[in-house]
Amino acid sequence: MASNGSHLRGGVAIVGVGQAGLGEAHGKTEMEILVEAAKAAVKDAGLSMRDIDGIATASVGATMWVMPVAEYLGIQPKFVDSTMIGGSSFVSHMLPAMMALEAGLCDAVLVCYGSNQRTSTVGRAGIGKVRAVLDPQPYENPYQPLAPITSYALAAARHMHQYGTTRTQLAEVAVAARQWARMNPEAMMRDPLSIEDVLGARMVSDPLSVRDCCLVTDGAGAYVMVRADRAKSLAKPPVYVLGNATATWHRQISSMPDVTVTAAQESGARAFAMAGLKPSDVDVLELYDAFTINTILFLEDLGFCAKGEGGAFVSGGAIAPGGRLPVNTNGGGLSCVHPGMYGMFITIEAVRQLRGECGERQVAGAEIALVHGNGGTLSSQSTALLGTAAAL
Amino acid sequence: MPQSIPAVTDPGPDKQYAEALAAGQFRIQLCGGCHRHVFYPRNICPHCGGDALAWTTPAGTGTVYSTSVVRRKPDAGGDYNVVLVDLDEGVRMMSRVEGIAPAEVRIGMRVKARVAPAKSDTEPALVVFDLVGEG
């Protein structure tokens, strides 16, 4: 019988994080900003790039991406993972790395990502055209849903119909994210944003307006994982991986059994079981908010409120600074950074919160963080629970 | 001696579906193992793992499960509708509802399938939906 993986709890720690090229990285390639982030993460850990013997990465465009990354860095890795499941990839990369480290197959795994989709000459539209050929969805593409916005819009519309969720409640998510972003010097969008601004913004795919949608930015991020015994002697306080699980129930929105219930229900339950924790133990949440409906769906599916009550849960500034639950404290994909795949950046923010490095936006006394990555069209869900030494 | 290359001559479910659609026929599959309907067309039943899938003509009637209006500039063709429809046979598909303003499509509306002929090589024959008369 399958185990819940609790023997892996706390065996591995994230010991270094780094970011580069956030916002607009003019004149730099994806590889260049990825490597800048990787160097920053390795330095943050007090390690050298020569210490890295495992690499996990993924790219929107390059299917064999771990090889050019290893080649560029001059590393001949003992462990590679190039699994690409969309934006959640860099959360889901934790578990295979933990297993490889625990098994002693390698000693230090670098998880890394970079994208210059905002400033690149090959923009989102170009990638979309290529994907339609290489990754066809012949039962959806002819109807021209905007990829991926319309799929999320269909989920939002159904959630509104079924549970009475309102556009104002969706707007609460965007406004809360902006309020957090205003306290993050690295966030791209830091102007004030009101509920009215969101409701009055240009509609893209009803019921989602442009302010219900994440940013399109450049950016790179990286983190380094080592076994817990080694982590204690490195430069920064270790952030232990207490649980990680990934679930997928569909690829295309028309094949999603119920568009108001995501596989986060399963990934969350498994990650909590591995960690031996429950939602009320969590001090800070970093949820993949590609669209405002995501945050509501994930709060429900991860057990922070009942199904259908996510809209009411986020109302009245409840997830904004000073609210009842700190969610997306970097400003989220909605207001901080979103270079195509965002799972890397929620992981980095959670690590920084648990180290107490977040300045004005620091959640006081944060010991346990939940990171939740999403990919495709609500298609891949990966949940991680991270904790300080006090959480072990 | 010339070598003969083994050739598979019977088309797969994707091509069979497309060919029927091009001929004006909308078909879905029914699993002989678990007796559930299947869409999109496959060569394995996603419900039971069996492979006794047979073509069947659906009633064509269904209910709008969710709907969106994709906003597009008028000179690019204007706004258009994208829906998810639950056919009465229990399968869901993406489509659009025609003959009504995109924003007037509502969840719960009863609709009926129609095969829209191919417009060009890039826009093949498609299943679209019309409102079922109020009558």
Short mmCIF file of C-alpha atoms in Angstrom, two decimals:
data_model
loop_
_atom_site.label_atom_id
_atom_site.label_comp_id
_atom_site.label_asym_id
_atom_site.label_seq_id
_atom_site.Cartn_x
_atom_site.Cartn_y
_atom_site.Cartn_z
CA MET A 1 0.00 0.00 0.00
CA ALA A 2 1.22 3.47 -0.83
CA SER A 3 2.56 5.48 2.11
CA ASN A 4 1.81 9.13 2.80
CA GLY A 5 5.52 9.91 2.48
CA SER A 6 5.84 11.14 6.05
CA HIS A 7 9.29 9.50 6.28
CA LEU A 8 10.46 12.29 3.94
CA ARG A 9 9.16 15.05 6.24
CA GLY A 10 11.88 17.53 7.09
CA GLY A 11 14.65 15.41 5.59
CA VAL A 12 15.56 18.09 3.09
CA ALA A 13 15.78 21.87 3.40
CA ILE A 14 15.81 24.83 1.05
CA VAL A 15 19.03 26.64 1.92
CA GLY A 16 19.34 29.30 -0.76
CA VAL A 17 17.07 31.41 -2.93
CA GLY A 18 17.69 34.00 -5.63
CA GLN A 19 15.84 36.12 -8.15
CA ALA A 20 16.97 38.12 -11.19
CA GLY A 21 15.57 40.11 -14.07
CA LEU A 22 12.20 40.78 -12.44
CA GLY A 23 9.98 43.09 -14.46
CA GLU A 24 11.79 43.83 -17.71
CA ALA A 25 15.15 42.28 -18.50
CA HIS A 26 16.05 44.19 -21.66
CA GLY A 27 18.85 42.73 -23.75
CA LYS A 28 19.21 39.55 -21.72
CA THR A 29 18.37 36.00 -22.67
CA GLU A 30 16.29 33.63 -20.57
CA MET A 31 19.41 31.62 -19.85
CA GLU A 32 21.30 34.70 -18.69
CA ILE A 33 18.71 35.75 -16.14
CA LEU A 34 18.21 32.13 -15.04
CA VAL A 35 21.93 31.85 -14.34
CA GLU A 36 21.96 35.19 -12.51
CA ALA A 37 19.21 33.84 -10.25
CA ALA A 38 21.03 30.52 -9.85
CA LYS A 39 24.25 32.27 -8.85
CA ALA A 40 22.34 34.36 -6.32
CA ALA A 41 20.66 31.26 -4.83
CA VAL A 42 23.94 29.32 -4.54
CA LYS A 43 25.66 32.33 -2.95
CA ASP A 44 22.73 32.82 -0.59
CA ALA A 45 23.24 29.23 0.59
CA GLY A 46 26.95 29.81 1.16
CA LEU A 47 27.75 27.21 -1.50
CA SER A 48 29.64 27.29 -4.79
CA MET A 49 28.21 26.28 -8.18
CA ARG A 50 30.77 23.41 -8.03
CA ASP A 51 28.74 21.99 -5.13
CA ILE A 52 25.62 21.57 -7.28
CA ASP A 53 25.19 18.01 -8.53
CA GLY A 54 21.47 17.95 -9.26
CA ILE A 55 19.37 20.23 -11.47
CA ALA A 56 15.61 20.60 -11.86
CA THR A 57 14.21 23.07 -14.34
CA ALA A 58 11.56 23.55 -17.02
CA SER A 59 10.97 25.92 -19.90
CA VAL A 60 7.86 27.10 -21.73
CA GLY A 61 9.57 26.57 -25.06
CA ALA A 62 12.53 24.19 -24.80
CA THR A 63 11.49 20.61 -24.09
CA MET A 64 14.99 19.35 -23.17
CA TRP A 65 15.75 22.41 -21.05
CA VAL A 66 17.74 20.77 -18.25
CA MET A 67 20.51 19.92 -20.72
CA PRO A 68 21.31 23.41 -21.99
CA VAL A 69 21.10 24.67 -18.39
CA ALA A 70 23.59 22.03 -17.17
CA GLU A 71 25.83 22.70 -20.16
CA TYR A 72 25.82 26.47 -19.62
CA LEU A 73 26.61 26.07 -15.92
CA GLY A 74 29.35 23.51 -16.66
CA ILE A 75 27.75 20.93 -14.39
CA GLN A 76 27.52 17.21 -15.10
CA PRO A 77 24.61 16.45 -12.79
CA LYS A 78 23.95 13.15 -11.04
CA PHE A 79 20.25 13.99 -10.87
CA VAL A 80 18.15 15.78 -13.48
CA ASP A 81 14.44 16.63 -13.59
CA SER A 82 13.02 18.52 -16.55
CA THR A 83 9.39 17.74 -15.77
CA MET A 84 7.17 20.40 -17.33
CA ILE A 85 3.63 20.60 -15.97
CA GLY A 86 3.17 24.33 -16.39
CA GLY A 87 3.47 26.92 -13.65
CA SER A 88 3.41 24.40 -10.81
CA SER A 89 6.55 22.66 -12.12
CA PHE A 90 8.92 24.35 -9.67
CA VAL A 91 6.78 23.36 -6.69
CA SER A 92 6.44 19.80 -7.97
CA HIS A 93 10.21 19.57 -8.51
CA MET A 94 10.65 19.37 -4.72
CA LEU A 95 9.52 15.77 -4.21
CA PRO A 96 11.76 13.99 -6.76
CA ALA A 97 14.70 16.09 -5.51
CA MET A 98 13.90 15.16 -1.90
CA MET A 99 13.85 11.47 -2.85
CA ALA A 100 17.14 11.73 -4.73
CA LEU A 101 18.80 13.60 -1.86
CA GLU A 102 17.43 11.21 0.78
CA ALA A 103 18.64 8.27 -1.28
CA GLY A 104 22.11 9.81 -1.36
CA LEU A 105 22.17 9.95 -5.15
CA CYS A 106 23.22 13.60 -5.07
CA ASP A 107 24.09 16.24 -2.48
CA ALA A 108 22.75 19.62 -3.67
CA VAL A 109 19.90 20.22 -6.11
CA LEU A 110 19.44 23.53 -7.91
CA VAL A 111 15.84 24.23 -9.01
CA CYS A 112 15.80 27.12 -11.48
CA TYR A 113 13.71 29.00 -14.04
CA GLY A 114 13.94 32.09 -16.21
CA SER A 115 11.72 33.73 -18.79
CA ASN A 116 11.92 36.96 -20.72
CA GLN A 117 8.45 36.60 -22.22
CA ARG A 118 7.69 40.30 -21.70
CA THR A 119 10.63 41.72 -23.64
CA SER A 120 11.41 38.77 -25.93
CA THR A 121 10.68 39.03 -29.63
CA VAL A 122 8.90 35.69 -29.27
CA GLY A 123 6.01 36.83 -27.11
CA ARG A 124 3.02 34.98 -25.74
CA ALA A 125 1.21 35.07 -29.09
CA GLY A 126 4.14 33.46 -30.87
CA ILE A 127 4.43 30.74 -28.23
CA GLY A 128 0.67 30.16 -28.50
CA LYS A 129 0.89 29.58 -32.26
CA VAL A 130 3.72 27.10 -31.92
CA ARG A 131 1.98 25.28 -29.08
CA ALA A 132 -1.20 24.90 -31.15
CA VAL A 133 0.87 22.83 -33.57
CA LEU A 134 3.17 20.94 -31.17
CA ASP A 135 0.64 20.43 -28.35
CA PRO A 136 -2.71 20.40 -30.18
CA GLN A 137 -6.06 20.51 -28.45
CA PRO A 138 -8.27 19.86 -31.48
CA TYR A 139 -11.49 19.73 -29.45
CA GLU A 140 -10.97 23.19 -27.96
CA ASN A 141 -8.71 25.25 -30.22
CA PRO A 142 -11.24 25.67 -33.08
CA TYR A 143 -13.53 27.63 -30.72
CA GLN A 144 -10.68 30.08 -30.05
CA PRO A 145 -10.67 30.23 -26.27
CA LEU A 146 -7.98 32.69 -25.16
CA ALA A 147 -5.20 30.54 -23.78
CA PRO A 148 -5.39 30.21 -20.88
CA ILE A 149 -7.71 33.05 -19.80
CA THR A 150 -11.02 31.74 -21.17
CA SER A 151 -10.60 28.43 -19.35
CA TYR A 152 -10.27 30.27 -16.04
CA ALA A 153 -13.18 32.54 -17.02
CA LEU A 154 -15.36 29.45 -17.53
CA ALA A 155 -14.41 28.24 -14.05
CA ALA A 156 -15.13 31.67 -12.56
CA ALA A 157 -18.50 31.97 -14.32
CA ARG A 158 -19.57 28.55 -13.04
CA HIS A 159 -18.39 29.35 -9.50
CA MET A 160 -20.43 32.57 -9.60
CA HIS A 161 -23.48 30.69 -10.86
CA GLN A 162 -23.22 27.83 -8.42
CA TYR A 163 -22.18 29.67 -5.25
CA GLY A 164 -23.18 33.29 -5.78
CA THR A 165 -19.58 34.46 -5.94
CA THR A 166 -19.45 38.05 -7.23
CA ARG A 167 -17.08 40.07 -9.38
CA THR A 168 -16.55 42.29 -6.33
CA GLN A 169 -15.28 39.26 -4.41
CA LEU A 170 -12.92 38.42 -7.29
CA ALA A 171 -11.77 42.05 -7.19
CA GLU A 172 -11.00 41.69 -3.46
CA VAL A 173 -8.29 39.18 -4.42
CA ALA A 174 -6.66 41.62 -6.86
CA VAL A 175 -6.85 44.51 -4.39
CA ALA A 176 -5.35 42.44 -1.55
CA ALA A 177 -2.50 41.36 -3.83
CA ARG A 178 -1.83 44.98 -4.77
CA GLN A 179 -1.76 46.05 -1.12
CA TRP A 180 0.90 43.43 -0.42
CA ALA A 181 2.80 44.46 -3.59
CA ARG A 182 2.91 48.06 -2.36
CA MET A 183 5.12 46.81 0.49
CA ASN A 184 7.43 44.82 -1.80
CA PRO A 185 10.19 46.86 -3.50
CA GLU A 186 10.62 44.06 -6.08
CA ALA A 187 6.94 44.09 -7.17
CA MET A 188 6.16 45.41 -10.62
CA MET A 189 2.75 47.00 -9.96
CA ARG A 190 2.77 49.23 -6.88
CA ASP A 191 0.19 51.93 -7.68
CA PRO A 192 -2.96 51.99 -5.56
CA LEU A 193 -5.76 49.74 -6.86
CA SER A 194 -9.41 49.84 -5.76
CA ILE A 195 -12.32 47.43 -6.14
CA GLU A 196 -13.85 49.95 -8.55
CA ASP A 197 -10.66 49.99 -10.63
CA VAL A 198 -10.86 46.22 -11.05
CA LEU A 199 -14.59 46.21 -11.84
CA GLY A 200 -14.15 49.02 -14.36
CA ALA A 201 -11.11 47.56 -16.09
CA ARG A 202 -11.28 46.33 -19.68
CA MET A 203 -12.99 42.95 -19.94
CA VAL A 204 -10.87 40.21 -21.50
CA SER A 205 -12.93 37.04 -21.19
CA ASP A 206 -16.05 37.52 -19.09
CA PRO A 207 -16.26 37.56 -16.10
CA LEU A 208 -12.52 38.35 -15.95
CA SER A 209 -11.19 41.84 -16.59
CA VAL A 210 -7.56 42.64 -17.28
CA ARG A 211 -7.11 43.32 -13.53
CA ASP A 212 -8.36 39.81 -12.74
CA CYS A 213 -5.43 38.50 -14.79
CA CYS A 214 -1.80 38.09 -13.80
CA LEU A 215 0.96 40.28 -15.16
CA VAL A 216 3.16 39.40 -18.10
CA THR A 217 6.71 40.07 -16.90
CA ASP A 218 10.25 38.84 -17.26
CA GLY A 219 11.91 37.16 -14.34
CA ALA A 220 14.07 34.35 -13.08
CA GLY A 221 14.28 32.48 -9.80
CA ALA A 222 16.22 29.64 -8.23
CA TYR A 223 16.42 27.70 -5.00
CA VAL A 224 18.87 25.14 -3.61
CA MET A 225 17.97 22.00 -1.65
CA VAL A 226 20.29 19.87 0.52
CA ARG A 227 19.80 17.19 3.18
CA ALA A 228 18.76 18.55 6.56
CA ASP A 229 21.97 17.44 8.32
CA ARG A 230 24.08 19.57 5.98
CA ALA A 231 21.61 22.46 5.94
CA LYS A 232 22.32 23.34 9.57
CA SER A 233 25.90 24.35 8.83
CA LEU A 234 25.16 26.60 5.84
CA ALA A 235 24.80 30.36 5.62
CA LYS A 236 21.07 30.91 6.23
CA PRO A 237 18.47 29.34 8.54
CA PRO A 238 17.19 26.20 6.76
CA VAL A 239 13.62 26.08 5.54
CA TYR A 240 12.53 22.45 5.77
CA VAL A 241 10.26 20.76 3.27
CA LEU A 242 7.59 19.17 5.45
CA GLY A 243 5.36 17.92 2.66
CA ASN A 244 4.93 18.08 -1.10
CA ALA A 245 2.40 16.46 -3.40
CA THR A 246 1.23 16.94 -6.98
CA ALA A 247 -2.09 16.00 -8.53
CA THR A 248 -3.62 16.27 -11.99
CA TRP A 249 -7.16 15.38 -13.03
CA HIS A 250 -7.34 16.86 -16.54
CA ARG A 251 -5.44 18.85 -19.16
CA GLN A 252 -8.12 20.88 -20.94
CA ILE A 253 -10.92 22.72 -19.17
CA SER A 254 -13.61 20.77 -21.07
CA SER A 255 -12.27 17.58 -19.46
CA MET A 256 -12.26 18.96 -15.90
CA PRO A 257 -14.85 16.94 -13.96
CA ASP A 258 -16.18 19.98 -12.02
CA VAL A 259 -14.66 23.35 -12.89
CA THR A 260 -15.31 24.61 -9.35
CA VAL A 261 -13.22 21.85 -7.71
CA THR A 262 -9.51 21.57 -8.51
CA ALA A 263 -7.03 18.76 -7.91
CA ALA A 264 -5.63 21.02 -5.17
CA GLN A 265 -8.06 19.09 -2.97
CA GLU A 266 -5.94 16.01 -3.54
CA SER A 267 -2.47 17.61 -3.63
CA GLY A 268 -3.32 19.59 -0.50
CA ALA A 269 -4.62 16.56 1.40
CA ARG A 270 -1.55 14.53 0.50
CA ALA A 271 0.91 17.32 1.34
CA PHE A 272 -0.79 17.98 4.69
CA ALA A 273 -0.73 14.22 5.44
CA MET A 274 2.99 14.00 4.67
CA ALA A 275 3.63 17.03 6.88
CA GLY A 276 1.29 15.92 9.67
CA LEU A 277 -0.28 19.39 9.58
CA LYS A 278 -3.68 20.97 9.03
CA PRO A 279 -4.74 24.31 7.54
CA SER A 280 -5.02 26.01 10.94
CA ASP A 281 -1.29 25.33 11.49
CA VAL A 282 -0.32 27.50 8.50
CA ASP A 283 0.97 31.03 9.19
CA VAL A 284 1.35 32.33 5.63
CA LEU A 285 0.06 31.17 2.21
CA GLU A 286 1.57 31.70 -1.22
CA LEU A 287 -1.03 30.60 -3.79
CA TYR A 288 -0.59 30.65 -7.55
CA ASP A 289 -2.88 33.54 -8.50
CA ALA A 290 -2.72 33.53 -12.29
CA PHE A 291 -6.30 34.83 -12.10
CA THR A 292 -8.37 36.11 -9.19
CA ILE A 293 -10.59 33.00 -9.19
CA ASN A 294 -7.52 30.84 -8.46
CA THR A 295 -7.02 32.23 -4.97
CA ILE A 296 -10.67 31.59 -4.11
CA LEU A 297 -10.63 28.05 -5.52
CA PHE A 298 -7.39 27.15 -3.74
CA LEU A 299 -8.48 28.55 -0.35
CA GLU A 300 -11.51 26.26 -0.65
CA ASP A 301 -9.75 23.20 -2.05
CA LEU A 302 -6.86 23.39 0.43
CA GLY A 303 -9.30 23.45 3.33
CA PHE A 304 -9.09 27.06 4.53
CA CYS A 305 -12.84 27.47 3.98
CA ALA A 306 -15.73 25.34 2.73
CA LYS A 307 -16.42 24.84 -0.98
CA GLY A 308 -18.35 27.82 -2.29
CA GLU A 309 -17.39 30.11 0.59
CA GLY A 310 -14.13 31.41 -0.89
CA GLY A 311 -15.73 34.62 -2.15
CA ALA A 312 -17.08 35.50 1.28
CA PHE A 313 -13.80 34.37 2.88
CA VAL A 314 -11.69 36.93 0.98
CA SER A 315 -14.15 39.82 1.45
CA GLY A 316 -13.47 42.85 3.58
CA GLY A 317 -9.71 42.75 3.10
CA ALA A 318 -9.45 39.36 4.84
CA ILE A 319 -6.37 38.26 2.89
CA ALA A 320 -4.85 41.74 2.57
CA PRO A 321 -2.21 43.12 4.95
CA GLY A 322 -3.78 43.27 8.42
CA GLY A 323 -6.47 40.75 7.46
CA ARG A 324 -7.23 37.44 9.10
CA LEU A 325 -4.96 35.33 6.84
CA PRO A 326 -1.84 36.56 5.02
CA VAL A 327 -2.06 35.34 1.41
CA ASN A 328 0.32 36.12 -1.49
CA THR A 329 2.54 38.42 0.50
CA ASN A 330 4.86 39.32 -2.39
CA GLY A 331 1.93 40.79 -4.31
CA GLY A 332 1.28 37.62 -6.27
CA GLY A 333 1.25 36.95 -9.96
CA LEU A 334 -1.41 39.65 -10.08
CA SER A 335 0.86 42.48 -8.94
CA CYS A 336 4.44 41.28 -8.30
CA VAL A 337 5.83 39.08 -11.05
CA HIS A 338 4.55 36.48 -13.52
CA PRO A 339 7.04 35.37 -16.17
CA GLY A 340 4.95 32.62 -17.77
CA MET A 341 5.39 30.14 -14.95
CA TYR A 342 5.10 31.54 -11.45
CA GLY A 343 5.57 28.54 -9.11
CA MET A 344 9.23 29.42 -8.53
CA PHE A 345 8.38 32.82 -7.09
CA ILE A 346 5.79 31.64 -4.55
CA THR A 347 8.38 29.17 -3.27
CA ILE A 348 11.00 31.91 -2.90
CA GLU A 349 8.57 34.24 -1.11
CA ALA A 350 7.61 31.48 1.34
CA VAL A 351 11.28 30.82 2.14
CA ARG A 352 11.91 34.52 2.69
CA GLN A 353 8.88 34.82 4.97
CA LEU A 354 10.04 31.86 7.05
CA ARG A 355 13.50 33.40 7.35
CA GLY A 356 12.00 36.72 8.42
CA GLU A 357 13.56 38.62 5.53
CA CYS A 358 10.46 40.39 4.20
CA GLY A 359 10.75 43.80 5.81
CA GLU A 360 7.55 45.82 5.79
CA ARG A 361 5.46 42.90 4.54
CA GLN A 362 6.92 40.34 6.97
CA VAL A 363 4.32 38.12 8.64
CA ALA A 364 5.37 38.21 12.29
CA GLY A 365 6.48 34.88 13.71
CA ALA A 366 5.81 32.86 10.56
CA GLU A 367 6.94 29.26 11.18
CA ILE A 368 4.87 27.30 8.64
CA ALA A 369 4.13 28.34 5.06
CA LEU A 370 1.95 26.74 2.42
CA VAL A 371 3.01 27.07 -1.22
CA HIS A 372 0.51 26.08 -3.86
CA GLY A 373 1.39 25.89 -7.55
CA ASN A 374 -1.00 25.63 -10.47
CA GLY A 375 -0.34 24.83 -14.11
CA GLY A 376 -2.10 24.61 -17.45
CA THR A 377 -5.81 25.38 -17.20
CA LEU A 378 -6.25 24.50 -13.51
CA SER A 379 -4.68 21.23 -14.71
CA SER A 380 -1.68 20.54 -12.48
CA GLN A 381 -1.73 21.26 -8.77
CA SER A 382 1.26 21.00 -6.47
CA THR A 383 1.19 21.83 -2.76
CA ALA A 384 4.21 22.20 -0.49
CA LEU A 385 4.39 22.80 3.24
CA LEU A 386 7.58 24.49 4.39
CA GLY A 387 8.67 25.18 7.93
CA THR A 388 11.40 26.61 10.14
CA ALA A 389 13.38 24.50 12.60
CA ALA A 390 10.62 25.22 15.12
CA ALA A 391 8.15 23.38 12.89
CA LEU A 392 10.14 20.12 12.87
CA MET B 1 13.69 -7.31 -53.42
CA PRO B 2 11.70 -4.27 -52.36
CA GLN B 3 10.75 -4.28 -48.72
CA SER B 4 7.12 -3.75 -47.86
CA ILE B 5 6.48 -1.23 -45.13
CA PRO B 6 3.75 -2.41 -42.76
CA ALA B 7 0.83 -0.02 -43.18
CA VAL B 8 -2.04 0.66 -40.83
CA THR B 9 -5.01 1.44 -43.02
CA ASP B 10 -7.89 1.95 -40.59
CA PRO B 11 -7.91 5.50 -39.27
CA GLY B 12 -7.88 6.21 -35.54
CA PRO B 13 -10.83 7.68 -33.62
CA ASP B 14 -9.66 11.27 -34.21
CA LYS B 15 -9.76 10.90 -37.96
CA GLN B 16 -12.97 8.85 -37.93
CA TYR B 17 -14.66 11.60 -35.91
CA ALA B 18 -13.40 14.35 -38.20
CA GLU B 19 -14.47 12.48 -41.34
CA ALA B 20 -17.99 11.92 -40.01
CA LEU B 21 -18.19 15.56 -38.97
CA ALA B 22 -17.05 16.69 -42.42
CA ALA B 23 -19.94 14.61 -43.78
CA GLY B 24 -22.33 16.45 -41.46
CA GLN B 25 -22.59 13.77 -38.77
CA PHE B 26 -21.87 14.43 -35.09
CA ARG B 27 -20.97 11.23 -33.26
CA ILE B 28 -19.70 10.43 -29.78
CA GLN B 29 -18.56 7.13 -28.33
CA LEU B 30 -20.26 4.64 -26.02
CA CYS B 31 -18.22 2.19 -23.94
CA GLY B 32 -19.42 -1.40 -24.25
CA GLY B 33 -17.72 -2.23 -20.96
CA CYS B 34 -19.16 0.36 -18.58
CA HIS B 35 -21.95 1.74 -20.79
CA ARG B 36 -20.86 5.33 -20.29
CA HIS B 37 -20.48 7.84 -23.10
CA VAL B 38 -17.08 9.23 -24.02
CA PHE B 39 -16.03 12.56 -25.56
CA TYR B 40 -13.54 13.49 -27.03
CA PRO B 41 -12.96 10.38 -29.17
CA ARG B 42 -10.37 7.90 -27.85
CA ASN B 43 -9.20 4.32 -28.17
CA ILE B 44 -9.44 3.65 -24.43
CA CYS B 45 -12.37 4.32 -22.10
CA PRO B 46 -11.30 6.92 -19.51
CA HIS B 47 -13.93 5.59 -17.08
CA CYS B 48 -13.16 1.86 -16.98
CA GLY B 49 -9.99 1.38 -19.04
CA GLY B 50 -11.80 -0.86 -21.53
CA ASP B 51 -11.48 -0.48 -25.27
CA ALA B 52 -14.90 -1.59 -26.56
CA LEU B 53 -15.81 1.88 -27.77
CA ALA B 54 -18.52 2.20 -30.41
CA TRP B 55 -19.78 5.25 -32.25
CA THR B 56 -23.25 6.52 -31.42
CA THR B 57 -25.27 9.51 -32.53
CA PRO B 58 -26.15 11.70 -29.55
CA ALA B 59 -29.57 13.30 -29.20
CA GLY B 60 -27.72 16.59 -29.68
CA THR B 61 -29.52 18.28 -26.83
CA GLY B 62 -27.67 19.64 -23.86
CA THR B 63 -27.35 22.33 -21.22
CA VAL B 64 -24.90 25.22 -21.01
CA TYR B 65 -22.54 24.34 -18.11
CA SER B 66 -20.50 27.55 -18.31
CA THR B 67 -20.06 30.49 -20.65
CA SER B 68 -17.65 33.31 -21.43
CA VAL B 69 -17.51 36.21 -23.86
CA VAL B 70 -14.11 36.64 -25.44
CA ARG B 71 -13.63 40.36 -26.04
CA ARG B 72 -12.21 41.25 -29.42
CA LYS B 73 -11.98 44.53 -31.29
CA PRO B 74 -14.81 45.06 -33.79
CA ASP B 75 -12.40 45.30 -36.73
CA ALA B 76 -10.97 41.91 -35.74
CA GLY B 77 -14.43 40.34 -35.81
CA GLY B 78 -15.93 41.51 -32.53
CA ASP B 79 -16.81 39.63 -29.34
CA TYR B 80 -17.55 35.93 -29.47
CA ASN B 81 -18.93 33.26 -27.22
CA VAL B 82 -17.22 30.18 -25.78
CA VAL B 83 -19.24 27.66 -23.79
CA LEU B 84 -18.95 24.33 -22.09
CA VAL B 85 -22.04 22.23 -22.90
CA ASP B 86 -23.14 19.11 -21.05
CA LEU B 87 -24.81 16.81 -23.56
CA ASP B 88 -27.76 14.84 -22.23
CA GLU B 89 -25.65 11.69 -22.67
CA GLY B 90 -23.42 12.98 -19.83
CA VAL B 91 -20.36 14.21 -21.71
CA ARG B 92 -19.04 17.76 -21.77
CA MET B 93 -17.57 19.65 -24.71
CA MET B 94 -16.35 23.10 -25.60
CA SER B 95 -18.34 24.94 -28.25
CA ARG B 96 -20.17 28.20 -28.92
CA VAL B 97 -23.84 29.14 -28.97
CA GLU B 98 -24.89 30.88 -32.17
CA GLY B 99 -27.94 32.97 -33.08
CA ILE B 100 -27.83 34.99 -29.85
CA ALA B 101 -25.59 37.82 -28.63
CA PRO B 102 -22.47 36.33 -26.97
CA ALA B 103 -23.23 38.02 -23.65
CA GLU B 104 -26.84 36.77 -23.64
CA VAL B 105 -25.79 33.13 -23.29
CA ARG B 106 -26.59 31.93 -19.77
CA ILE B 107 -25.61 28.91 -17.72
CA GLY B 108 -28.53 26.44 -17.69
CA MET B 109 -29.84 27.33 -21.15
CA ARG B 110 -31.04 24.34 -23.19
CA VAL B 111 -29.22 24.02 -26.50
CA LYS B 112 -29.09 21.70 -29.49
CA ALA B 113 -26.07 20.71 -31.56
CA ARG B 114 -25.65 21.50 -35.23
CA VAL B 115 -22.71 20.71 -37.51
CA ALA B 116 -21.34 23.88 -39.04
CA PRO B 117 -19.61 22.99 -42.30
CA ALA B 118 -15.93 23.70 -42.81
CA LYS B 119 -15.20 27.29 -43.81
CA SER B 120 -11.65 26.70 -44.90
CA ASP B 121 -8.72 24.36 -44.41
CA THR B 122 -7.92 26.12 -41.17
CA GLU B 123 -11.50 26.07 -39.85
CA PRO B 124 -12.82 22.52 -40.10
CA ALA B 125 -16.41 21.39 -39.65
CA LEU B 126 -17.43 22.15 -36.08
CA VAL B 127 -20.20 21.28 -33.66
CA VAL B 128 -21.95 24.49 -32.60
CA PHE B 129 -25.13 24.96 -30.61
CA ASP B 130 -28.43 26.81 -31.07
CA LEU B 131 -30.95 27.64 -28.39
CA VAL B 132 -33.76 25.11 -28.09
CA GLY B 133 -37.08 26.85 -28.89
CA GLU B 134 -39.05 27.98 -25.89
CA GLY B 135 -42.23 26.23 -27.21
#
